[in-house]
Amino acid sequence: QVQLVESGGGLVQAGGSLRLSCAASGTFFSINVMGWHRQAPGKQRELVATITSGGSTNYADSVKGRFTISRDNAKNTVYLQMNSLKPEDTAVYYCAADAKFYSGSATVHYWGQGTQVTVSS
């Protein structure tokens, strides 16, 4: 059982910045990978960035150099610092996590509700 709650979305002008946060709560053994995905109207959900518990990161080519993902393992929270925002970044951003539990060997994937990010020209 994992609940993911995102915050920090909003409306900004092109070139501006936003910082998204996602806090995980519940009962679990560990969360290895946390990340962010986004979905624009009429398009499929796509990967934005991921980070492991060890700090390894991965970014989509479209956001490299502009977005930074980070994680506070003690707080079970992942962040996405978004700089130099473009109108193309407009989408609903979803937090995601892969969790392991005390019993069983399966890894369960969880999604947050999503937070809207709108970038105006």
PDB file of C-alpha atoms in Angstrom, residues 50-95:
ATOM      1  CA  THR A  50      13.691   8.643 -12.929  1.00  0.00           C
ATOM      2  CA  ILE A  51      15.932   8.230  -9.926  1.00  0.00           C
ATOM      3  CA  THR A  52      16.925   5.165  -7.933  1.00  0.00           C
ATOM      4  CA  SER A  53      17.424   4.925  -4.201  1.00  0.00           C
ATOM      5  CA  GLY A  54      21.153   5.053  -4.893  1.00  0.00           C
ATOM      6  CA  GLY A  55      20.882   8.319  -6.784  1.00  0.00           C
ATOM      7  CA  SER A  56      21.204   7.132 -10.380  1.00  0.00           C
ATOM      8  CA  THR A  57      19.185   9.336 -12.716  1.00  0.00           C
ATOM      9  CA  ASN A  58      17.754   9.127 -16.190  1.00  0.00           C
ATOM     10  CA  TYR A  59      16.192  11.899 -18.267  1.00  0.00           C
ATOM     11  CA  ALA A  60      14.247  12.214 -21.445  1.00  0.00           C
ATOM     12  CA  ASP A  61      16.252  13.963 -24.150  1.00  0.00           C
ATOM     13  CA  SER A  62      13.705  16.757 -24.312  1.00  0.00           C
ATOM     14  CA  VAL A  63      14.375  17.853 -20.725  1.00  0.00           C
ATOM     15  CA  LYS A  64      18.088  17.219 -20.319  1.00  0.00           C
ATOM     16  CA  GLY A  65      19.901  20.289 -19.084  1.00  0.00           C
ATOM     17  CA  ARG A  66      16.670  21.928 -17.958  1.00  0.00           C
ATOM     18  CA  PHE A  67      15.132  19.531 -15.440  1.00  0.00           C
ATOM     19  CA  THR A  68      16.763  18.008 -12.385  1.00  0.00           C
ATOM     20  CA  ILE A  69      15.363  15.105 -10.411  1.00  0.00           C
ATOM     21  CA  SER A  70      16.382  14.551  -6.809  1.00  0.00           C
ATOM     22  CA  ARG A  71      15.304  12.426  -3.891  1.00  0.00           C
ATOM     23  CA  ASP A  72      15.207  12.462  -0.125  1.00  0.00           C
ATOM     24  CA  ASN A  73      15.114   8.820   0.904  1.00  0.00           C
ATOM     25  CA  ALA A  74      14.526   9.622   4.563  1.00  0.00           C
ATOM     26  CA  LYS A  75      11.356  11.485   3.639  1.00  0.00           C
ATOM     27  CA  ASN A  76      10.382   9.169   0.782  1.00  0.00           C
ATOM     28  CA  THR A  77      10.056  12.225  -1.390  1.00  0.00           C
ATOM     29  CA  VAL A  78      11.120  12.893  -4.961  1.00  0.00           C
ATOM     30  CA  TYR A  79      11.496  16.328  -6.532  1.00  0.00           C
ATOM     31  CA  LEU A  80      11.603  17.674 -10.039  1.00  0.00           C
ATOM     32  CA  GLN A  81      13.188  21.079 -10.526  1.00  0.00           C
ATOM     33  CA  MET A  82      12.064  22.448 -13.875  1.00  0.00           C
ATOM     34  CA  ASN A  83      13.927  25.411 -15.329  1.00  0.00           C
ATOM     35  CA  SER A  84      13.730  27.182 -18.671  1.00  0.00           C
ATOM     36  CA  LEU A  85      10.224  25.905 -19.168  1.00  0.00           C
ATOM     37  CA  LYS A  86       8.756  25.795 -22.646  1.00  0.00           C
ATOM     38  CA  PRO A  87       5.147  25.665 -23.839  1.00  0.00           C
ATOM     39  CA  GLU A  88       5.877  22.117 -25.006  1.00  0.00           C
ATOM     40  CA  ASP A  89       6.314  21.146 -21.357  1.00  0.00           C
ATOM     41  CA  THR A  90       2.628  21.757 -20.705  1.00  0.00           C
ATOM     42  CA  ALA A  91       1.128  18.518 -19.423  1.00  0.00           C
ATOM     43  CA  VAL A  92      -0.169  16.683 -16.413  1.00  0.00           C
ATOM     44  CA  TYR A  93       2.832  15.435 -14.486  1.00  0.00           C
ATOM     45  CA  TYR A  94       2.517  12.134 -12.663  1.00  0.00           C
ATOM     46  CA  CYS A  95       4.687  10.809  -9.893  1.00  0.00           C
TER      47      CYS A  95
END
